[in-house]
Short mmCIF file of C-alpha atoms in Angstrom, two decimals:
data_model
loop_
_atom_site.label_atom_id
_atom_site.label_comp_id
_atom_site.label_asym_id
_atom_site.label_seq_id
_atom_site.Cartn_x
_atom_site.Cartn_y
_atom_site.Cartn_z
CA MET A 1 29.29 7.24 -21.56
CA GLY A 2 31.73 8.76 -19.04
CA LYS A 3 28.85 10.60 -16.82
CA LEU A 4 26.90 7.71 -17.24
CA LEU A 5 29.21 6.13 -15.58
CA LEU A 6 30.44 8.24 -13.35
CA LEU A 7 27.16 8.46 -11.98
CA PHE A 8 27.63 4.85 -11.75
CA LEU A 9 30.40 4.69 -10.15
CA PHE A 10 28.70 7.36 -7.13
CA HIS A 11 25.74 4.88 -6.49
CA LEU A 12 28.03 2.06 -6.20
CA PRO A 13 30.35 1.95 -2.61
CA LEU A 14 25.97 3.31 -1.18
CA LEU A 15 24.79 -0.21 -3.00
CA ALA A 16 27.62 -2.23 -2.80
CA LYS A 17 28.82 -0.99 1.02
CA ALA A 18 25.36 -0.80 1.99
CA GLN A 19 26.67 -0.86 6.21
CA GLY A 20 28.79 2.15 9.00
CA ASN A 21 27.65 4.28 11.24
CA PHE A 22 25.45 7.66 11.21
CA SER A 23 24.79 10.93 12.83
CA ILE A 24 20.78 12.28 12.90
CA THR A 25 21.15 16.00 14.49
CA GLY A 26 17.51 17.76 14.64
CA TYR A 27 16.52 21.28 15.03
CA GLY A 28 13.05 23.42 15.90
CA LYS A 29 11.82 25.76 17.92
CA HIS A 30 8.50 23.80 19.25
CA LEU A 31 10.89 20.87 20.26
CA LYS A 32 10.19 21.83 24.28
CA ASN A 33 13.51 20.57 26.47
CA GLY A 34 12.85 16.84 27.58
CA ASP A 35 10.55 15.45 24.70
CA LYS A 36 11.79 12.11 23.91
CA ILE A 37 12.08 11.87 20.02
CA PHE A 38 11.51 8.02 19.50
CA LEU A 39 13.93 6.46 15.94
CA SER A 40 12.77 3.12 14.57
CA TYR A 41 13.96 1.44 11.68
CA LYS A 42 13.98 -2.27 10.13
CA GLN A 43 17.54 -4.12 10.27
CA GLY A 44 16.92 -7.57 8.47
CA ASP A 45 14.07 -9.41 10.62
CA LYS A 46 14.40 -7.17 13.30
CA PHE A 47 13.33 -3.24 14.03
CA ILE A 48 15.25 -1.29 15.84
CA TYR A 49 14.55 1.55 18.42
CA ASP A 50 16.78 3.68 19.09
CA SER A 51 15.34 7.26 22.00
CA THR A 52 16.95 10.65 23.22
CA ILE A 53 16.31 13.83 25.37
CA VAL A 54 15.97 17.22 23.73
CA VAL A 55 17.96 19.71 25.16
CA SER A 56 17.99 23.72 24.10
CA ASN A 57 15.85 23.46 21.45
CA ARG A 58 17.97 20.01 19.60
CA TYR A 59 18.18 16.61 20.07
CA GLU A 60 21.38 13.42 18.29
CA LEU A 61 20.71 10.47 18.00
CA LYS A 62 23.87 7.60 17.03
CA GLY A 63 24.07 4.05 15.18
CA LYS A 64 25.43 1.66 12.79
CA PHE A 65 23.46 -0.27 11.07
CA THR A 66 24.44 -3.15 7.97
CA SER A 67 21.97 -2.64 5.63
CA VAL A 68 20.34 0.74 4.26
CA ALA A 69 16.92 0.64 5.03
CA ARG A 70 13.78 2.85 5.24
CA GLY A 71 12.67 4.31 8.96
CA TYR A 72 11.35 7.00 11.19
CA ILE A 73 11.52 9.23 14.37
CA SER A 74 9.07 10.83 16.15
CA ARG A 75 8.41 13.24 19.00
CA ASN A 76 6.56 12.14 22.61
CA ALA A 77 4.96 9.12 21.68
CA ASN A 78 7.19 5.47 21.74
CA PRO A 79 6.00 3.35 18.58
CA LEU A 80 6.44 0.47 20.54
CA TYR A 81 3.14 1.14 22.49
CA ALA A 82 1.44 4.06 20.24
CA GLU A 83 -1.52 3.17 18.05
CA MET A 84 -0.76 6.01 16.36
CA LEU A 85 2.13 8.73 15.66
CA HIS A 86 1.13 12.19 15.07
CA ASP A 87 4.28 14.07 15.18
CA THR A 88 6.64 12.15 12.94
CA PHE A 89 8.93 11.79 10.15
CA ASN A 90 10.57 9.52 8.10
CA ILE A 91 14.47 9.07 7.18
CA TYR A 92 16.81 6.93 5.87
CA ILE A 93 19.91 5.56 7.74
CA GLU A 94 23.28 5.27 5.98
CA SER A 95 26.26 6.35 6.14
CA GLY A 96 26.71 10.14 6.77
CA LYS A 97 25.36 12.90 9.14
CA ILE A 98 21.74 13.20 8.26
CA SER A 99 20.03 17.10 8.97
CA LEU A 100 16.53 17.67 10.16
CA ASN A 101 15.32 21.23 10.40
CA SER A 102 11.37 20.90 11.98
CA PRO A 103 10.03 24.47 11.09
CA ASP A 104 6.57 23.68 13.48
CA SER A 105 6.47 19.82 13.46
CA LEU A 106 8.19 16.32 12.19
CA ASN A 107 5.94 16.89 9.75
CA ASN A 108 6.70 19.43 8.37
CA SER A 109 10.98 19.20 8.77
CA VAL A 110 12.51 20.18 6.00
CA ILE A 111 16.09 16.57 5.46
CA SER A 112 19.82 17.22 4.71
CA GLY A 113 22.92 16.09 4.34
CA THR A 114 23.04 11.87 3.02
CA VAL A 115 22.17 11.44 -0.48
CA LEU A 116 18.74 9.22 0.16
CA ASN A 117 17.61 12.34 2.33
CA ASN A 118 19.15 13.92 -0.11
CA ASP A 119 16.25 11.83 -2.67
CA ASN A 120 13.99 12.39 -0.45
CA ALA A 121 14.07 15.33 0.13
CA LEU A 122 12.48 16.24 -3.84
CA LEU A 123 10.22 13.19 -3.82
CA ILE A 124 8.55 15.74 -0.53
CA SER A 125 8.83 18.67 -2.58
CA ASN A 126 7.23 17.35 -5.91
CA LEU A 127 4.62 15.69 -4.03
CA LYS A 128 3.25 18.78 -1.22
CA GLN A 129 0.78 20.32 -3.30
CA VAL A 130 -0.53 16.48 -3.65
CA GLU A 131 0.13 16.27 -0.13
CA LEU A 132 -1.74 19.99 0.65
CA GLU A 133 -4.71 19.19 -1.27
CA GLY A 134 -4.85 15.25 0.34
CA ARG A 135 -4.64 17.28 3.73
CA LEU A 136 -7.60 18.89 3.16
CA GLN A 137 -10.08 17.22 2.51
CA ASP A 138 -9.54 14.40 5.35
CA ILE A 139 -12.20 12.13 5.88
CA SER A 140 -12.23 12.22 9.60
CA ASP A 141 -13.03 15.61 9.11
CA LEU A 142 -16.62 14.42 8.74
CA SER A 143 -18.85 15.09 10.85
CA PRO A 144 -21.05 12.29 12.54
CA SER A 145 -23.88 12.94 10.42
CA GLU A 146 -22.16 13.86 6.99
CA LEU A 147 -20.71 9.52 7.67
CA LYS A 148 -24.28 9.18 7.37
CA ASP A 149 -23.75 10.73 4.33
CA THR A 150 -22.92 7.67 1.41
CA ALA A 151 -23.38 10.63 -1.74
CA VAL A 152 -20.97 12.63 1.20
CA VAL A 153 -18.16 9.56 2.22
CA ASN A 154 -17.87 8.67 -1.91
CA SER A 155 -17.53 11.70 -2.35
CA LEU A 156 -14.23 12.36 -0.63
CA LYS A 157 -13.05 8.94 -1.05
CA ALA A 158 -13.40 9.72 -4.20
CA LYS A 159 -10.86 12.84 -4.45
CA SER A 160 -8.61 11.22 -2.20
CA MET A 161 -8.73 8.09 -4.77
CA GLU A 162 -7.63 11.31 -6.80
CA HIS A 163 -4.64 12.03 -4.57
CA TYR A 164 -3.06 8.84 -4.30
CA HIS A 165 -3.64 8.47 -8.10
CA ARG A 166 -1.83 11.34 -8.49
CA SER A 167 0.65 11.01 -5.86
CA ASN A 168 1.40 8.25 -6.53
CA LEU A 169 2.35 9.29 -11.16
CA ILE A 170 4.99 12.05 -9.54
CA LYS A 171 6.01 9.09 -7.13
CA LEU A 172 7.56 6.80 -11.44
CA ALA A 173 8.14 9.69 -12.67
CA PHE A 174 10.88 10.28 -9.68
CA ILE A 175 11.72 6.43 -10.45
CA GLN A 176 12.09 6.54 -13.44
CA SER A 177 14.45 9.67 -13.37
CA HIS A 178 16.81 8.03 -9.99
CA PRO A 179 17.03 4.78 -11.33
CA ASP A 180 20.25 3.89 -8.82
CA SER A 181 18.06 5.04 -5.53
CA TYR A 182 16.85 3.28 -2.61
CA VAL A 183 14.35 6.22 -2.45
CA SER A 184 12.65 4.66 -6.00
CA LEU A 185 13.22 0.58 -4.98
CA TYR A 186 10.96 1.70 -2.08
CA ASN A 187 8.73 3.84 -3.43
CA LEU A 188 8.07 2.16 -6.27
CA LEU A 189 7.43 -0.83 -3.73
CA ASN A 190 4.69 1.15 -2.18
CA ILE A 191 3.68 0.91 -5.68
CA SER A 192 3.78 -2.33 -6.56
CA LYS A 193 0.75 -2.90 -3.91
CA SER A 194 -1.66 -2.31 -6.31
CA SER A 195 -2.00 -4.18 -9.46
CA LYS A 196 -3.71 -0.61 -11.02
CA TYR A 197 0.09 0.47 -12.00
CA LEU A 198 1.34 -3.30 -13.21
CA GLN A 199 2.92 -2.09 -16.78
CA ASP A 200 4.18 1.50 -14.83
CA VAL A 201 5.20 -0.69 -12.94
CA GLU A 202 7.12 -3.86 -14.78
CA ARG A 203 8.68 -0.40 -17.24
CA CYS A 204 10.00 1.59 -14.16
CA TYR A 205 11.50 -2.23 -12.57
CA LYS A 206 13.26 -2.50 -15.73
CA LEU A 207 15.48 0.22 -14.97
CA LEU A 208 16.16 -0.18 -11.65
CA ASN A 209 20.58 -0.45 -11.08
CA PRO A 210 21.12 -4.34 -10.64
CA MET A 211 21.96 -4.23 -8.21
CA LEU A 212 19.12 -2.56 -6.70
CA LYS A 213 16.54 -5.67 -8.78
CA ASN A 214 19.15 -7.99 -6.74
CA SER A 215 18.24 -6.41 -3.11
CA VAL A 216 15.35 -8.06 -1.03
CA GLU A 217 12.56 -5.63 -1.73
CA GLY A 218 13.41 -5.40 -5.66
CA LYS A 219 12.89 -9.67 -5.31
CA GLU A 220 10.17 -8.56 -3.70
CA ILE A 221 9.25 -6.25 -6.79
CA ALA A 222 10.12 -9.03 -9.60
CA ARG A 223 7.42 -11.24 -7.09
CA ARG A 224 4.66 -9.09 -7.33
CA ILE A 225 5.39 -8.17 -11.22
CA SER A 226 4.82 -12.27 -11.28
CA GLU A 227 1.44 -12.03 -9.63
CA GLY A 228 -0.07 -9.64 -11.16
CA ASN A 229 0.88 -11.17 -14.17
CA LYS A 230 -1.54 -13.89 -13.51
CA THR A 231 -4.33 -11.89 -13.64
CA THR A 232 -4.26 -9.49 -16.98
CA ILE A 233 -6.81 -8.39 -18.75
CA GLY A 234 -8.19 -10.93 -21.83
CA LEU A 235 -6.95 -13.40 -19.99
CA PHE A 236 -9.56 -15.89 -19.47
CA ALA A 237 -10.12 -16.87 -16.10
CA LYS A 238 -8.27 -20.67 -14.11
CA ASP A 239 -11.23 -22.06 -12.48
CA PHE A 240 -10.89 -23.06 -8.75
CA THR A 241 -13.19 -25.00 -6.23
CA GLN A 242 -13.36 -23.91 -3.14
CA PRO A 243 -16.19 -24.52 0.20
CA ASP A 244 -18.50 -22.66 0.77
CA ILE A 245 -19.53 -21.72 5.23
CA ASN A 246 -20.94 -25.67 4.80
CA GLY A 247 -18.61 -26.94 3.35
CA LYS A 248 -20.29 -27.75 0.26
CA GLU A 249 -17.59 -27.06 -2.54
CA VAL A 250 -18.19 -24.74 -5.18
CA LYS A 251 -16.56 -24.38 -8.75
CA LEU A 252 -15.62 -20.81 -10.59
CA SER A 253 -17.03 -22.29 -13.65
CA ASP A 254 -20.56 -23.04 -12.12
CA TYR A 255 -21.40 -19.41 -12.60
CA LYS A 256 -20.08 -19.52 -16.51
CA GLY A 257 -22.65 -17.19 -18.39
CA LYS A 258 -22.70 -14.89 -15.47
CA TYR A 259 -21.02 -11.13 -14.85
CA VAL A 260 -18.99 -12.12 -11.30
CA LEU A 261 -17.06 -10.36 -9.49
CA VAL A 262 -14.79 -12.61 -7.63
CA ASP A 263 -13.64 -10.17 -4.05
CA PHE A 264 -10.88 -11.31 -2.09
CA TRP A 265 -11.33 -9.98 1.77
CA ALA A 266 -10.99 -11.20 5.74
CA SER A 267 -12.68 -10.34 8.19
CA TRP A 268 -9.86 -8.49 10.63
CA CYS A 269 -8.77 -6.44 6.97
CA LEU A 270 -10.42 -3.12 8.14
CA PRO A 271 -10.01 -1.98 3.92
CA CYS A 272 -12.48 -4.18 2.78
CA ARG A 273 -15.26 -4.35 4.70
CA GLU A 274 -15.70 -0.91 4.67
CA GLU A 275 -16.00 -2.02 0.56
CA ASN A 276 -18.26 -4.05 1.80
CA PRO A 277 -20.59 -1.12 1.47
CA ASN A 278 -20.23 -0.46 -2.35
CA VAL A 279 -20.11 -4.30 -3.29
CA ILE A 280 -23.13 -4.54 -1.36
CA ALA A 281 -25.04 -1.83 -3.85
CA ALA A 282 -24.25 -2.91 -6.50
CA TYR A 283 -25.20 -6.44 -6.52
CA ASN A 284 -28.14 -4.97 -5.24
CA ARG A 285 -28.73 -2.91 -8.84
CA TYR A 286 -26.86 -4.99 -10.88
CA LEU A 287 -28.62 -8.64 -9.69
CA SER A 288 -31.07 -8.36 -11.70
CA LYS A 289 -28.45 -7.61 -15.45
CA ASN A 290 -26.37 -11.10 -14.83
CA PHE A 291 -24.44 -10.08 -12.49
CA THR A 292 -23.05 -11.07 -9.48
CA VAL A 293 -21.09 -11.54 -6.50
CA LEU A 294 -18.29 -14.44 -6.25
CA GLY A 295 -16.56 -13.93 -2.24
CA ILE A 296 -12.71 -15.80 -1.45
CA SER A 297 -11.65 -15.41 2.45
CA VAL A 298 -8.40 -15.15 3.34
CA ASP A 299 -9.23 -16.40 7.04
CA VAL A 300 -7.61 -19.60 9.08
CA LEU A 301 -9.20 -22.29 10.18
CA SER A 302 -8.38 -20.42 14.31
CA ASN A 303 -10.60 -17.39 12.23
CA LYS A 304 -13.95 -19.34 11.12
CA GLN A 305 -16.08 -18.04 13.03
CA ASN A 306 -14.82 -14.03 13.11
CA TRP A 307 -15.44 -15.12 9.39
CA LEU A 308 -18.76 -16.26 8.59
CA LYS A 309 -19.50 -13.23 12.04
CA ALA A 310 -18.52 -11.08 9.52
CA ILE A 311 -20.32 -11.65 6.39
CA LYS A 312 -23.41 -11.62 9.32
CA GLU A 313 -22.17 -8.42 11.02
CA ASP A 314 -21.72 -6.98 6.63
CA GLN A 315 -24.65 -8.52 5.56
CA LEU A 316 -22.91 -9.51 2.81
CA PRO A 317 -25.56 -11.62 0.74
CA TRP A 318 -24.01 -13.91 -1.96
CA GLU A 319 -22.71 -16.99 -2.05
CA GLN A 320 -18.73 -17.47 0.38
CA LEU A 321 -15.83 -19.89 -0.63
CA SER A 322 -12.71 -20.44 1.71
CA ASP A 323 -10.11 -23.00 1.87
CA LEU A 324 -9.03 -21.49 5.23
CA LYS A 325 -5.46 -22.77 4.48
CA LYS A 326 -2.59 -19.97 5.66
CA GLU A 327 -2.39 -19.72 2.12
CA ASN A 328 -5.09 -19.90 0.19
CA GLU A 329 -4.93 -21.92 -3.02
CA ALA A 330 -7.67 -19.58 -5.29
CA ALA A 331 -5.84 -16.88 -3.85
CA LYS A 332 -2.23 -17.95 -4.93
CA LEU A 333 -3.81 -19.08 -7.86
CA TYR A 334 -5.39 -15.78 -8.91
CA GLY A 335 -2.16 -13.78 -7.68
CA ILE A 336 -3.54 -12.17 -4.86
CA THR A 337 -0.31 -10.67 -2.50
CA THR A 338 -2.31 -7.43 -1.02
CA ILE A 339 -6.40 -7.27 0.14
CA PRO A 340 -9.45 -6.34 -0.67
CA ALA A 341 -8.41 -6.94 -4.42
CA ASN A 342 -11.11 -8.60 -7.06
CA VAL A 343 -11.27 -10.42 -10.28
CA LEU A 344 -14.30 -8.94 -12.51
CA ILE A 345 -15.58 -12.07 -15.20
CA ASP A 346 -17.25 -11.60 -18.27
CA PRO A 347 -20.10 -14.56 -19.65
CA THR A 348 -17.69 -16.10 -21.60
CA GLY A 349 -14.88 -16.64 -17.94
CA LYS A 350 -12.78 -14.44 -19.76
CA ILE A 351 -11.39 -10.92 -17.31
CA ILE A 352 -12.27 -8.08 -17.90
CA GLY A 353 -11.42 -5.20 -15.23
CA LYS A 354 -9.21 -6.15 -11.99
CA ASP A 355 -8.85 -4.03 -7.99
CA LEU A 356 -12.52 -1.83 -8.66
CA LYS A 357 -13.10 -0.20 -5.48
CA GLY A 358 -15.48 2.43 -4.96
CA LYS A 359 -16.12 4.67 -7.82
CA GLU A 360 -14.43 2.24 -10.86
CA LEU A 361 -16.53 0.16 -9.41
CA ARG A 362 -19.85 1.56 -10.56
CA ASP A 363 -18.34 3.36 -12.81
CA LYS A 364 -16.82 -0.21 -14.76
CA LEU A 365 -21.24 -1.19 -14.63
CA ILE A 366 -22.59 1.22 -15.79
CA THR A 367 -20.68 1.17 -18.97
CA LEU A 368 -21.83 -2.70 -18.24
CA PHE A 369 -25.63 -2.37 -18.12
CA GLY A 370 -25.73 0.80 -18.11
CA ASN A 371 -26.92 3.74 -14.94
#
């Protein structure tokens, strides 16, 4: 009991005070005189930006903060304007002296010096092998001809999802063994975006330090758990009504007696658009097996033309609905917090699957209808 109390008290100043001064000292042989190092982190609703110049392979950044936050540094790419940051590293802003040793790039830095950054270094070490395997098989490395090969692309996407899953299992194990760390809170917040890990997130959330639970991020995780439980597999799907592209009101209950994949998406959502060919393939293959798809767009009224254009461009053959409100009523009813998202409903109206994408969707439909 004494050790547990000591551990709690050790983290208490960090959680309670959560403000002060920090410094970041970086070193790297690849850093050249005149290289510009940028720092970005969030405080409340505002992003804080700072920068400095490399001198003799070194740089230093200092600042004040009012709340512990995760940020990042980048080299020669201003995060305010750069479309993509290629040489960057994530850090945790907290009181103390943070040290960053970058032997060949910021990406491969070794960080130390404060409690949270030491925690993060441990997590990075645990993830190293999985991350390395993931980088060896990147879809961006495919040639134009390979990108046109559906089998090659699907295989690589499946491997990418496998690495993503393995990474999350490692993070969940870290969270369970470090329930007092903001690093755990931040990673749990990210994992909570996927309903696939809802039970794991709920289990880990219960272990978190009460102060972490009461933080902005902790309350958001609790909200996502509550929303995710609205579409638990085994529950009967709640009915809703939405207008189609011509304004005709359509009910979900109109589809009773069919297997229906309710697909939540938007015209501006690139991952949604990338998943559409997979859904089209499933639709065409199993349409004769009493299976269909119902699209629910979370586009808003001002974006209606883009929604209609996306339906045409992607050649989506199933019925499309949207109330075009700022917060889509059907999405709210089903606790949809991120897209793409979907719910698979059987002919009785019961939810039998959720967030099925790529190979997972194909495998689920094979179990229902055969290959």
